[in-house]
Amino acid sequence: MADVVATLERRYPPAWAEDWDRVGLVLGEPDAEVRRVACVVDVVPETVAEALAAGADLIVAHHPLLLRGVSSVAPTTYKGRIVHQLIRADVALYVAHTNADVADPGVSDALAARFGLTGLRPLQPRRPGSPAAGGGRGIGRIGELPRPMTLAELTRHAAAVLPATAWGVRAAGDPGRTIRTLAVSGGSGDSFLAAATAAGVDAYLTADLRHHPAGEHLAGDGPALLDAAHWATERPWLDDLAALLRAELGVETTVSDLDTDPWTVHAAAPGAGPGSAAPYPAPAADDKEPRP
C-alpha cells in the first residue's frame, strides 16, 4: 500500500488540493499488499460491488466519500454501510480529487485528449505562491481543435467522444458559430466562466452549468457553452490513472464504466429548435458529491 500511495502522491500531491477538499488514504493498512486496483469516479454501492467482484485490494476514487464531517459511520447510514463493507472485505480506499484536477497531466488533460486539443495551457493557472503553482498546472485546459467546427457539429462530436450518459451534451450559443479554440474543465465548471471569457476562447465545455450564470455569461458576449454530464467529463481520467499504476507499480487495474450520473432519462421536446439536431446518446446499459 505504501508504494501505491507514494506513487499517487508524487503525481497528485495532497498539498495541491483545495483547502475544503479531503484527499489521500481514507481506509486501509499502510503495509497491506496491493495486487489489483479499481479506478472509479464515485464511491457508490454499485462501483464498490464492481470492485469487490474484480478482486480489488484498493479503490482509487476521484470524488471523496467523506468530503464533509460526519459524526457516525454506523452501518445504518448510507456512507457508513460503504465504509463497513470495505473494511469487512479488506479493501482500501484512496481519493485524488482537486489535486488531480490541477495536475499536469490531470483530469482536464484526459478530457482535452478526447477532443484532440493541441497547444494546451491551463484555463485558470494556480496562483503564484500556491503549492501547485507553475509547471502548466491549474484548473481546466485550453487548446486548438484539430479542425474548425460549428457549435452544432462540436456538440454532436462531444456526444460521440465522451462516455455515453442520458444527459448527453447540450450547448448554448449560435449553432452556426465557428469554434476553433476550446476550453474544457472536468466536473462542475461554472465558477470558471469568467476565465473562459478572459481567455478569448470560442467555446467552453464543462458540467453542471446553471441557468442564470450561463445566461448572464452569454449576454456578456462570452464564449459558447457545452454542458456535459459531470461523470462523463471526469471518466476519461481513469484511463490515465490506471496506466500510471500499471507502468510504475506493475499492479493490475480495472476501470469502472458504470455511469454514476444521477440523471437517467432524457427526452427532447419535438421541434425544439436548431439545436435539436444535436442528438443525445442513449443511457449506458448498466445504468455527486462535488466539485469541481
PDB file of C-alpha atoms in Angstrom:
ATOM      1  CA  MET A   1       0.000   0.000   0.000  1.00  0.00           C
ATOM      2  CA  ALA A   2       2.754   2.440   0.895  1.00  0.00           C
ATOM      3  CA  ASP A   3       4.249   2.158  -2.599  1.00  0.00           C
ATOM      4  CA  VAL A   4       0.891   2.872  -4.246  1.00  0.00           C
ATOM      5  CA  VAL A   5       0.249   5.870  -2.008  1.00  0.00           C
ATOM      6  CA  ALA A   6       3.748   7.221  -2.689  1.00  0.00           C
ATOM      7  CA  THR A   7       3.225   6.896  -6.446  1.00  0.00           C
ATOM      8  CA  LEU A   8      -0.139   8.649  -6.314  1.00  0.00           C
ATOM      9  CA  GLU A   9       1.182  11.427  -4.123  1.00  0.00           C
ATOM     10  CA  ARG A  10       4.148  12.076  -6.395  1.00  0.00           C
ATOM     11  CA  ARG A  11       1.758  12.600  -9.334  1.00  0.00           C
ATOM     12  CA  TYR A  12      -1.033  14.240  -7.314  1.00  0.00           C
ATOM     13  CA  PRO A  13       0.461  15.772  -4.141  1.00  0.00           C
ATOM     14  CA  PRO A  14      -2.202  16.286  -1.455  1.00  0.00           C
ATOM     15  CA  ALA A  15      -0.879  19.819  -0.895  1.00  0.00           C
ATOM     16  CA  TRP A  16      -2.255  20.730  -4.344  1.00  0.00           C
ATOM     17  CA  ALA A  17      -5.834  20.066  -3.212  1.00  0.00           C
ATOM     18  CA  GLU A  18      -8.199  22.893  -2.309  1.00  0.00           C
ATOM     19  CA  ASP A  19      -8.447  23.702   1.400  1.00  0.00           C
ATOM     20  CA  TRP A  20     -12.016  22.366   1.577  1.00  0.00           C
ATOM     21  CA  ASP A  21     -11.139  19.080  -0.105  1.00  0.00           C
ATOM     22  CA  ARG A  22     -10.451  15.723   1.554  1.00  0.00           C
ATOM     23  CA  VAL A  23      -7.914  13.616  -0.305  1.00  0.00           C
ATOM     24  CA  GLY A  24      -5.465  10.801   0.436  1.00  0.00           C
ATOM     25  CA  LEU A  25      -5.808   7.423   2.114  1.00  0.00           C
ATOM     26  CA  VAL A  26      -9.269   7.032   3.660  1.00  0.00           C
ATOM     27  CA  LEU A  27      -9.262   3.336   4.601  1.00  0.00           C
ATOM     28  CA  GLY A  28      -6.600   0.633   4.594  1.00  0.00           C
ATOM     29  CA  GLU A  29      -3.444  -0.558   6.313  1.00  0.00           C
ATOM     30  CA  PRO A  30      -0.270   1.143   5.010  1.00  0.00           C
ATOM     31  CA  ASP A  31       1.609  -2.169   4.971  1.00  0.00           C
ATOM     32  CA  ALA A  32      -1.132  -4.153   3.173  1.00  0.00           C
ATOM     33  CA  GLU A  33      -0.273  -5.806  -0.147  1.00  0.00           C
ATOM     34  CA  VAL A  34      -1.960  -4.349  -3.230  1.00  0.00           C
ATOM     35  CA  ARG A  35      -2.203  -6.550  -6.301  1.00  0.00           C
ATOM     36  CA  ARG A  36      -5.259  -5.072  -8.047  1.00  0.00           C
ATOM     37  CA  VAL A  37      -6.610  -1.526  -8.063  1.00  0.00           C
ATOM     38  CA  ALA A  38     -10.110  -0.417  -9.091  1.00  0.00           C
ATOM     39  CA  CYS A  39     -10.316   3.107 -10.520  1.00  0.00           C
ATOM     40  CA  VAL A  40     -13.687   4.868 -10.109  1.00  0.00           C
ATOM     41  CA  VAL A  41     -15.145   8.360 -10.259  1.00  0.00           C
ATOM     42  CA  ASP A  42     -17.660   7.846  -7.430  1.00  0.00           C
ATOM     43  CA  VAL A  43     -17.630   5.561  -4.401  1.00  0.00           C
ATOM     44  CA  VAL A  44     -21.194   4.256  -4.504  1.00  0.00           C
ATOM     45  CA  PRO A  45     -22.625   0.790  -3.777  1.00  0.00           C
ATOM     46  CA  GLU A  46     -22.547  -0.149  -7.463  1.00  0.00           C
ATOM     47  CA  THR A  47     -18.878   0.730  -8.029  1.00  0.00           C
ATOM     48  CA  VAL A  48     -17.904  -0.888  -4.725  1.00  0.00           C
ATOM     49  CA  ALA A  49     -19.691  -4.103  -5.766  1.00  0.00           C
ATOM     50  CA  GLU A  50     -17.883  -3.984  -9.092  1.00  0.00           C
ATOM     51  CA  ALA A  51     -14.513  -3.552  -7.365  1.00  0.00           C
ATOM     52  CA  LEU A  52     -15.176  -6.427  -4.959  1.00  0.00           C
ATOM     53  CA  ALA A  53     -16.243  -8.694  -7.826  1.00  0.00           C
ATOM     54  CA  ALA A  54     -12.980  -7.877  -9.611  1.00  0.00           C
ATOM     55  CA  GLY A  55     -10.943  -8.827  -6.530  1.00  0.00           C
ATOM     56  CA  ALA A  56      -9.579  -5.327  -5.953  1.00  0.00           C
ATOM     57  CA  ASP A  57      -7.432  -4.653  -2.898  1.00  0.00           C
ATOM     58  CA  LEU A  58      -7.698  -0.891  -3.305  1.00  0.00           C
ATOM     59  CA  ILE A  59     -10.192   1.555  -4.803  1.00  0.00           C
ATOM     60  CA  VAL A  60      -8.803   4.843  -6.084  1.00  0.00           C
ATOM     61  CA  ALA A  61     -11.654   7.327  -6.450  1.00  0.00           C
ATOM     62  CA  HIS A  62     -11.908  10.858  -7.773  1.00  0.00           C
ATOM     63  CA  HIS A  63     -14.753  12.071  -5.561  1.00  0.00           C
ATOM     64  CA  PRO A  64     -14.316  11.903  -1.776  1.00  0.00           C
ATOM     65  CA  LEU A  65     -16.655   9.566   0.063  1.00  0.00           C
ATOM     66  CA  LEU A  66     -16.304  11.641   3.248  1.00  0.00           C
ATOM     67  CA  LEU A  67     -15.997  15.197   1.952  1.00  0.00           C
ATOM     68  CA  ARG A  68     -17.862  16.740   4.865  1.00  0.00           C
ATOM     69  CA  GLY A  69     -17.516  15.897   8.518  1.00  0.00           C
ATOM     70  CA  VAL A  70     -19.627  13.068   9.902  1.00  0.00           C
ATOM     71  CA  SER A  71     -20.419  12.112  13.486  1.00  0.00           C
ATOM     72  CA  SER A  72     -21.059   8.464  12.689  1.00  0.00           C
ATOM     73  CA  VAL A  73     -20.152   5.761  10.196  1.00  0.00           C
ATOM     74  CA  ALA A  74     -22.745   3.366  11.576  1.00  0.00           C
ATOM     75  CA  PRO A  75     -23.902   0.761   9.044  1.00  0.00           C
ATOM     76  CA  THR A  76     -27.393   2.231   9.304  1.00  0.00           C
ATOM     77  CA  THR A  77     -26.176   5.250   7.289  1.00  0.00           C
ATOM     78  CA  TYR A  78     -25.530   5.317   3.541  1.00  0.00           C
ATOM     79  CA  LYS A  79     -21.827   6.132   3.766  1.00  0.00           C
ATOM     80  CA  GLY A  80     -21.390   4.039   6.900  1.00  0.00           C
ATOM     81  CA  ARG A  81     -22.602   0.955   5.045  1.00  0.00           C
ATOM     82  CA  ILE A  82     -19.967   1.541   2.367  1.00  0.00           C
ATOM     83  CA  VAL A  83     -17.223   2.019   4.965  1.00  0.00           C
ATOM     84  CA  HIS A  84     -18.228  -1.195   6.769  1.00  0.00           C
ATOM     85  CA  GLN A  85     -18.421  -3.132   3.513  1.00  0.00           C
ATOM     86  CA  LEU A  86     -14.913  -2.062   2.503  1.00  0.00           C
ATOM     87  CA  ILE A  87     -13.436  -2.837   5.915  1.00  0.00           C
ATOM     88  CA  ARG A  88     -15.071  -6.275   6.034  1.00  0.00           C
ATOM     89  CA  ALA A  89     -13.710  -7.047   2.567  1.00  0.00           C
ATOM     90  CA  ASP A  90     -10.251  -5.697   3.495  1.00  0.00           C
ATOM     91  CA  VAL A  91     -10.388  -3.214   0.597  1.00  0.00           C
ATOM     92  CA  ALA A  92      -8.615   0.116   0.978  1.00  0.00           C
ATOM     93  CA  LEU A  93      -9.838   3.465  -0.342  1.00  0.00           C
ATOM     94  CA  TYR A  94      -7.771   6.382  -1.658  1.00  0.00           C
ATOM     95  CA  VAL A  95      -9.026   9.709  -3.052  1.00  0.00           C
ATOM     96  CA  ALA A  96      -7.374  12.074  -5.551  1.00  0.00           C
ATOM     97  CA  HIS A  97      -9.747  14.967  -6.248  1.00  0.00           C
ATOM     98  CA  THR A  98      -8.823  18.623  -6.775  1.00  0.00           C
ATOM     99  CA  ASN A  99      -5.142  17.709  -6.575  1.00  0.00           C
ATOM    100  CA  ALA A 100      -5.748  15.542  -9.667  1.00  0.00           C
ATOM    101  CA  ASP A 101      -7.771  18.353 -11.272  1.00  0.00           C
ATOM    102  CA  VAL A 102      -4.863  20.819 -11.208  1.00  0.00           C
ATOM    103  CA  ALA A 103      -2.107  18.295 -12.022  1.00  0.00           C
ATOM    104  CA  ASP A 104      -0.348  18.261 -15.391  1.00  0.00           C
ATOM    105  CA  PRO A 105      -1.281  15.759 -16.660  1.00  0.00           C
ATOM    106  CA  GLY A 106      -4.543  15.642 -14.788  1.00  0.00           C
ATOM    107  CA  VAL A 107      -8.298  15.308 -15.147  1.00  0.00           C
ATOM    108  CA  SER A 108      -8.738  18.047 -17.756  1.00  0.00           C
ATOM    109  CA  ASP A 109      -5.793  16.803 -19.841  1.00  0.00           C
ATOM    110  CA  ALA A 110      -7.593  13.488 -20.257  1.00  0.00           C
ATOM    111  CA  LEU A 111     -10.760  15.373 -21.211  1.00  0.00           C
ATOM    112  CA  ALA A 112      -8.846  17.546 -23.710  1.00  0.00           C
ATOM    113  CA  ALA A 113      -7.369  14.416 -25.295  1.00  0.00           C
ATOM    114  CA  ARG A 114     -10.874  13.205 -26.212  1.00  0.00           C
ATOM    115  CA  PHE A 115     -11.112  16.267 -28.485  1.00  0.00           C
ATOM    116  CA  GLY A 116      -7.557  16.079 -29.827  1.00  0.00           C
ATOM    117  CA  LEU A 117      -6.764  19.543 -28.470  1.00  0.00           C
ATOM    118  CA  THR A 118      -3.247  20.838 -29.079  1.00  0.00           C
ATOM    119  CA  GLY A 119      -1.195  23.652 -27.569  1.00  0.00           C
ATOM    120  CA  LEU A 120      -2.669  23.042 -24.127  1.00  0.00           C
ATOM    121  CA  ARG A 121      -2.478  25.615 -21.359  1.00  0.00           C
ATOM    122  CA  PRO A 122      -4.411  25.976 -18.083  1.00  0.00           C
ATOM    123  CA  LEU A 123      -7.789  27.693 -18.116  1.00  0.00           C
ATOM    124  CA  GLN A 124      -7.112  29.039 -14.632  1.00  0.00           C
ATOM    125  CA  PRO A 125      -3.445  28.648 -13.624  1.00  0.00           C
ATOM    126  CA  ARG A 126      -2.619  28.165  -9.981  1.00  0.00           C
ATOM    127  CA  ARG A 127      -1.912  31.491  -8.338  1.00  0.00           C
ATOM    128  CA  PRO A 128       1.751  32.380  -7.653  1.00  0.00           C
ATOM    129  CA  GLY A 129       2.878  31.171  -4.268  1.00  0.00           C
ATOM    130  CA  SER A 130       0.348  28.344  -4.061  1.00  0.00           C
ATOM    131  CA  PRO A 131       1.707  24.782  -3.682  1.00  0.00           C
ATOM    132  CA  ALA A 132       0.689  23.815  -7.238  1.00  0.00           C
ATOM    133  CA  ALA A 133       1.938  26.991  -8.952  1.00  0.00           C
ATOM    134  CA  GLY A 134       3.927  26.621 -12.180  1.00  0.00           C
ATOM    135  CA  GLY A 135       4.571  23.611 -14.369  1.00  0.00           C
ATOM    136  CA  GLY A 136       1.480  24.145 -16.511  1.00  0.00           C
ATOM    137  CA  ARG A 137      -0.759  23.285 -13.580  1.00  0.00           C
ATOM    138  CA  GLY A 138      -4.208  24.705 -12.962  1.00  0.00           C
ATOM    139  CA  ILE A 139      -7.912  24.101 -13.420  1.00  0.00           C
ATOM    140  CA  GLY A 140      -9.097  23.252 -16.935  1.00  0.00           C
ATOM    141  CA  ARG A 141      -7.274  23.280 -20.248  1.00  0.00           C
ATOM    142  CA  ILE A 142      -7.427  25.451 -23.379  1.00  0.00           C
ATOM    143  CA  GLY A 143      -6.383  24.175 -26.784  1.00  0.00           C
ATOM    144  CA  GLU A 144      -6.935  24.193 -30.526  1.00  0.00           C
ATOM    145  CA  LEU A 145      -9.329  21.766 -32.189  1.00  0.00           C
ATOM    146  CA  PRO A 146      -7.862  19.627 -34.988  1.00  0.00           C
ATOM    147  CA  ARG A 147     -10.212  21.433 -37.373  1.00  0.00           C
ATOM    148  CA  PRO A 148     -12.794  24.199 -37.050  1.00  0.00           C
ATOM    149  CA  MET A 149     -16.351  23.060 -36.333  1.00  0.00           C
ATOM    150  CA  THR A 150     -19.639  24.827 -35.938  1.00  0.00           C
ATOM    151  CA  LEU A 151     -21.089  24.742 -32.453  1.00  0.00           C
ATOM    152  CA  ALA A 152     -23.722  22.257 -33.632  1.00  0.00           C
ATOM    153  CA  GLU A 153     -21.014  19.991 -35.104  1.00  0.00           C
ATOM    154  CA  LEU A 154     -18.899  20.237 -31.978  1.00  0.00           C
ATOM    155  CA  THR A 155     -21.876  19.342 -29.801  1.00  0.00           C
ATOM    156  CA  ARG A 156     -22.528  16.204 -31.850  1.00  0.00           C
ATOM    157  CA  HIS A 157     -18.808  15.402 -31.753  1.00  0.00           C
ATOM    158  CA  ALA A 158     -18.707  15.841 -27.969  1.00  0.00           C
ATOM    159  CA  ALA A 159     -21.636  13.450 -27.568  1.00  0.00           C
ATOM    160  CA  ALA A 160     -19.731  10.899 -29.656  1.00  0.00           C
ATOM    161  CA  VAL A 161     -16.311  11.126 -27.950  1.00  0.00           C
ATOM    162  CA  LEU A 162     -17.422  11.424 -24.327  1.00  0.00           C
ATOM    163  CA  PRO A 163     -18.726   8.448 -22.318  1.00  0.00           C
ATOM    164  CA  ALA A 164     -22.430   7.926 -23.002  1.00  0.00           C
ATOM    165  CA  THR A 165     -24.948   9.240 -20.490  1.00  0.00           C
ATOM    166  CA  ALA A 166     -28.646  10.032 -20.569  1.00  0.00           C
ATOM    167  CA  TRP A 167     -27.723  13.688 -20.001  1.00  0.00           C
ATOM    168  CA  GLY A 168     -25.619  13.733 -23.170  1.00  0.00           C
ATOM    169  CA  VAL A 169     -24.317  17.150 -24.231  1.00  0.00           C
ATOM    170  CA  ARG A 170     -26.279  20.382 -24.616  1.00  0.00           C
ATOM    171  CA  ALA A 171     -24.941  23.655 -25.972  1.00  0.00           C
ATOM    172  CA  ALA A 172     -25.713  27.359 -25.618  1.00  0.00           C
ATOM    173  CA  GLY A 173     -24.991  29.885 -28.339  1.00  0.00           C
ATOM    174  CA  ASP A 174     -25.377  30.280 -32.087  1.00  0.00           C
ATOM    175  CA  PRO A 175     -25.386  26.724 -33.555  1.00  0.00           C
ATOM    176  CA  GLY A 176     -23.553  28.030 -36.637  1.00  0.00           C
ATOM    177  CA  ARG A 177     -20.767  29.745 -34.685  1.00  0.00           C
ATOM    178  CA  THR A 178     -17.315  28.575 -35.790  1.00  0.00           C
ATOM    179  CA  ILE A 179     -15.290  27.003 -32.993  1.00  0.00           C
ATOM    180  CA  ARG A 180     -11.509  26.811 -33.254  1.00  0.00           C
ATOM    181  CA  THR A 181     -10.361  27.162 -29.646  1.00  0.00           C
ATOM    182  CA  LEU A 182     -11.978  25.134 -26.890  1.00  0.00           C
ATOM    183  CA  ALA A 183     -11.631  25.335 -23.110  1.00  0.00           C
ATOM    184  CA  VAL A 184     -12.521  22.244 -21.082  1.00  0.00           C
ATOM    185  CA  SER A 185     -12.843  21.642 -17.357  1.00  0.00           C
ATOM    186  CA  GLY A 186     -13.770  18.293 -15.852  1.00  0.00           C
ATOM    187  CA  GLY A 187     -16.576  18.429 -13.303  1.00  0.00           C
ATOM    188  CA  SER A 188     -18.564  21.455 -12.160  1.00  0.00           C
ATOM    189  CA  GLY A 189     -17.181  24.442 -14.046  1.00  0.00           C
ATOM    190  CA  ASP A 190     -19.492  27.438 -13.954  1.00  0.00           C
ATOM    191  CA  SER A 191     -17.167  29.201 -11.495  1.00  0.00           C
ATOM    192  CA  PHE A 192     -14.675  29.443 -14.366  1.00  0.00           C
ATOM    193  CA  LEU A 193     -16.963  31.152 -16.882  1.00  0.00           C
ATOM    194  CA  ALA A 194     -15.141  34.452 -16.411  1.00  0.00           C
ATOM    195  CA  ALA A 195     -11.807  32.731 -17.006  1.00  0.00           C
ATOM    196  CA  ALA A 196     -13.108  31.272 -20.292  1.00  0.00           C
ATOM    197  CA  THR A 197     -14.258  34.731 -21.373  1.00  0.00           C
ATOM    198  CA  ALA A 198     -10.933  36.326 -20.401  1.00  0.00           C
ATOM    199  CA  ALA A 199      -9.059  33.647 -22.352  1.00  0.00           C
ATOM    200  CA  GLY A 200     -10.911  34.581 -25.547  1.00  0.00           C
ATOM    201  CA  VAL A 201     -11.806  31.007 -26.473  1.00  0.00           C
ATOM    202  CA  ASP A 202     -14.605  30.223 -28.900  1.00  0.00           C
ATOM    203  CA  ALA A 203     -16.325  27.662 -26.648  1.00  0.00           C
ATOM    204  CA  TYR A 204     -16.136  26.219 -23.149  1.00  0.00           C
ATOM    205  CA  LEU A 205     -17.112  22.647 -22.239  1.00  0.00           C
ATOM    206  CA  THR A 206     -17.732  21.615 -18.654  1.00  0.00           C
ATOM    207  CA  ALA A 207     -20.534  20.181 -16.458  1.00  0.00           C
ATOM    208  CA  ASP A 208     -23.276  21.340 -14.097  1.00  0.00           C
ATOM    209  CA  LEU A 209     -23.874  24.703 -15.764  1.00  0.00           C
ATOM    210  CA  ARG A 210     -26.720  26.660 -14.166  1.00  0.00           C
ATOM    211  CA  HIS A 211     -29.421  28.746 -15.825  1.00  0.00           C
ATOM    212  CA  HIS A 212     -28.635  32.233 -14.536  1.00  0.00           C
ATOM    213  CA  PRO A 213     -24.810  32.140 -14.684  1.00  0.00           C
ATOM    214  CA  ALA A 214     -24.959  30.652 -18.197  1.00  0.00           C
ATOM    215  CA  GLY A 215     -27.498  33.213 -19.414  1.00  0.00           C
ATOM    216  CA  GLU A 216     -25.578  36.151 -17.993  1.00  0.00           C
ATOM    217  CA  HIS A 217     -22.347  34.776 -19.471  1.00  0.00           C
ATOM    218  CA  LEU A 218     -23.852  34.631 -22.971  1.00  0.00           C
ATOM    219  CA  ALA A 219     -25.432  38.060 -22.575  1.00  0.00           C
ATOM    220  CA  GLY A 220     -21.950  39.390 -21.849  1.00  0.00           C
ATOM    221  CA  ASP A 221     -20.636  38.020 -25.173  1.00  0.00           C
ATOM    222  CA  GLY A 222     -18.859  35.113 -23.530  1.00  0.00           C
ATOM    223  CA  PRO A 223     -17.844  32.015 -25.491  1.00  0.00           C
ATOM    224  CA  ALA A 224     -20.378  29.372 -26.491  1.00  0.00           C
ATOM    225  CA  LEU A 225     -21.077  26.779 -23.832  1.00  0.00           C
ATOM    226  CA  LEU A 226     -21.270  22.984 -23.897  1.00  0.00           C
ATOM    227  CA  ASP A 227     -22.700  21.273 -20.830  1.00  0.00           C
ATOM    228  CA  ALA A 228     -21.957  17.559 -20.415  1.00  0.00           C
ATOM    229  CA  ALA A 229     -22.689  15.127 -17.582  1.00  0.00           C
ATOM    230  CA  HIS A 230     -20.381  15.530 -14.587  1.00  0.00           C
ATOM    231  CA  TRP A 231     -19.349  11.861 -14.592  1.00  0.00           C
ATOM    232  CA  ALA A 232     -18.652  11.874 -18.339  1.00  0.00           C
ATOM    233  CA  THR A 233     -16.177  14.772 -18.080  1.00  0.00           C
ATOM    234  CA  GLU A 234     -14.139  13.007 -15.379  1.00  0.00           C
ATOM    235  CA  ARG A 235     -14.334   9.361 -16.503  1.00  0.00           C
ATOM    236  CA  PRO A 236     -11.559   9.798 -19.169  1.00  0.00           C
ATOM    237  CA  TRP A 237      -9.001  10.474 -16.422  1.00  0.00           C
ATOM    238  CA  LEU A 238      -9.450   6.977 -15.016  1.00  0.00           C
ATOM    239  CA  ASP A 239      -7.627   5.525 -18.035  1.00  0.00           C
ATOM    240  CA  ASP A 240      -4.601   7.722 -17.338  1.00  0.00           C
ATOM    241  CA  LEU A 241      -4.718   6.829 -13.647  1.00  0.00           C
ATOM    242  CA  ALA A 242      -4.820   3.101 -14.401  1.00  0.00           C
ATOM    243  CA  ALA A 243      -1.952   3.428 -16.904  1.00  0.00           C
ATOM    244  CA  LEU A 244       0.173   5.225 -14.294  1.00  0.00           C
ATOM    245  CA  LEU A 245      -0.334   2.488 -11.705  1.00  0.00           C
ATOM    246  CA  ARG A 246       0.389  -0.297 -14.194  1.00  0.00           C
ATOM    247  CA  ALA A 247       3.520   1.374 -15.544  1.00  0.00           C
ATOM    248  CA  GLU A 248       5.068   2.376 -12.221  1.00  0.00           C
ATOM    249  CA  LEU A 249       3.969  -0.475  -9.956  1.00  0.00           C
ATOM    250  CA  GLY A 250       3.007  -3.365 -12.224  1.00  0.00           C
ATOM    251  CA  VAL A 251      -0.322  -3.825 -10.442  1.00  0.00           C
ATOM    252  CA  GLU A 252      -3.459  -4.990 -12.214  1.00  0.00           C
ATOM    253  CA  THR A 253      -6.093  -2.326 -12.720  1.00  0.00           C
ATOM    254  CA  THR A 254      -9.766  -2.144 -13.556  1.00  0.00           C
ATOM    255  CA  VAL A 255     -11.567   0.993 -14.743  1.00  0.00           C
ATOM    256  CA  SER A 256     -15.232   1.461 -13.922  1.00  0.00           C
ATOM    257  CA  ASP A 257     -17.535   2.362 -16.793  1.00  0.00           C
ATOM    258  CA  LEU A 258     -20.605   2.326 -14.572  1.00  0.00           C
ATOM    259  CA  ASP A 259     -22.436   5.570 -15.250  1.00  0.00           C
ATOM    260  CA  THR A 260     -22.884   7.199 -11.847  1.00  0.00           C
ATOM    261  CA  ASP A 261     -24.517  10.342 -13.234  1.00  0.00           C
ATOM    262  CA  PRO A 262     -27.830  10.692 -11.359  1.00  0.00           C
ATOM    263  CA  TRP A 263     -29.856  11.613 -14.471  1.00  0.00           C
ATOM    264  CA  THR A 264     -31.197   8.501 -16.176  1.00  0.00           C
ATOM    265  CA  VAL A 265     -33.798   9.706 -18.723  1.00  0.00           C
ATOM    266  CA  HIS A 266     -33.700  12.413 -21.385  1.00  0.00           C
ATOM    267  CA  ALA A 267     -36.427  13.442 -23.823  1.00  0.00           C
ATOM    268  CA  ALA A 268     -36.074  16.369 -26.224  1.00  0.00           C
ATOM    269  CA  ALA A 269     -39.190  18.398 -26.947  1.00  0.00           C
ATOM    270  CA  PRO A 270     -40.449  17.930 -30.549  1.00  0.00           C
ATOM    271  CA  GLY A 271     -39.321  20.763 -32.796  1.00  0.00           C
ATOM    272  CA  ALA A 272     -37.086  22.201 -30.076  1.00  0.00           C
ATOM    273  CA  GLY A 273     -35.238  24.477 -32.494  1.00  0.00           C
ATOM    274  CA  PRO A 274     -31.979  24.385 -34.458  1.00  0.00           C
ATOM    275  CA  GLY A 275     -30.060  22.831 -31.597  1.00  0.00           C
ATOM    276  CA  SER A 276     -32.311  19.788 -31.616  1.00  0.00           C
ATOM    277  CA  ALA A 277     -30.202  18.400 -34.464  1.00  0.00           C
ATOM    278  CA  ALA A 278     -27.534  17.533 -31.918  1.00  0.00           C
ATOM    279  CA  PRO A 279     -28.618  14.119 -30.559  1.00  0.00           C
ATOM    280  CA  TYR A 280     -28.109  12.861 -27.035  1.00  0.00           C
ATOM    281  CA  PRO A 281     -26.545   9.406 -26.657  1.00  0.00           C
ATOM    282  CA  ALA A 282     -28.568   6.590 -25.147  1.00  0.00           C
ATOM    283  CA  PRO A 283     -28.033   5.846 -21.450  1.00  0.00           C
ATOM    284  CA  ALA A 284     -25.423   3.234 -20.564  1.00  0.00           C
ATOM    285  CA  ALA A 285     -26.864  -0.230 -20.215  1.00  0.00           C
ATOM    286  CA  ASP A 286     -25.780  -0.559 -16.591  1.00  0.00           C
ATOM    287  CA  ASP A 287     -27.094   2.443 -15.834  1.00  0.00           C
ATOM    288  CA  LYS A 288     -22.330  13.606  -6.816  1.00  0.00           C
ATOM    289  CA  GLU A 289     -20.582  14.850  -4.372  1.00  0.00           C
ATOM    290  CA  PRO A 290     -18.906  17.981  -5.728  1.00  0.00           C
ATOM    291  CA  ARG A 291     -16.595  19.674  -7.128  1.00  0.00           C
ATOM    292  CA  PRO A 292     -15.153  20.631  -9.483  1.00  0.00           C
TER     293      PRO A 292
END
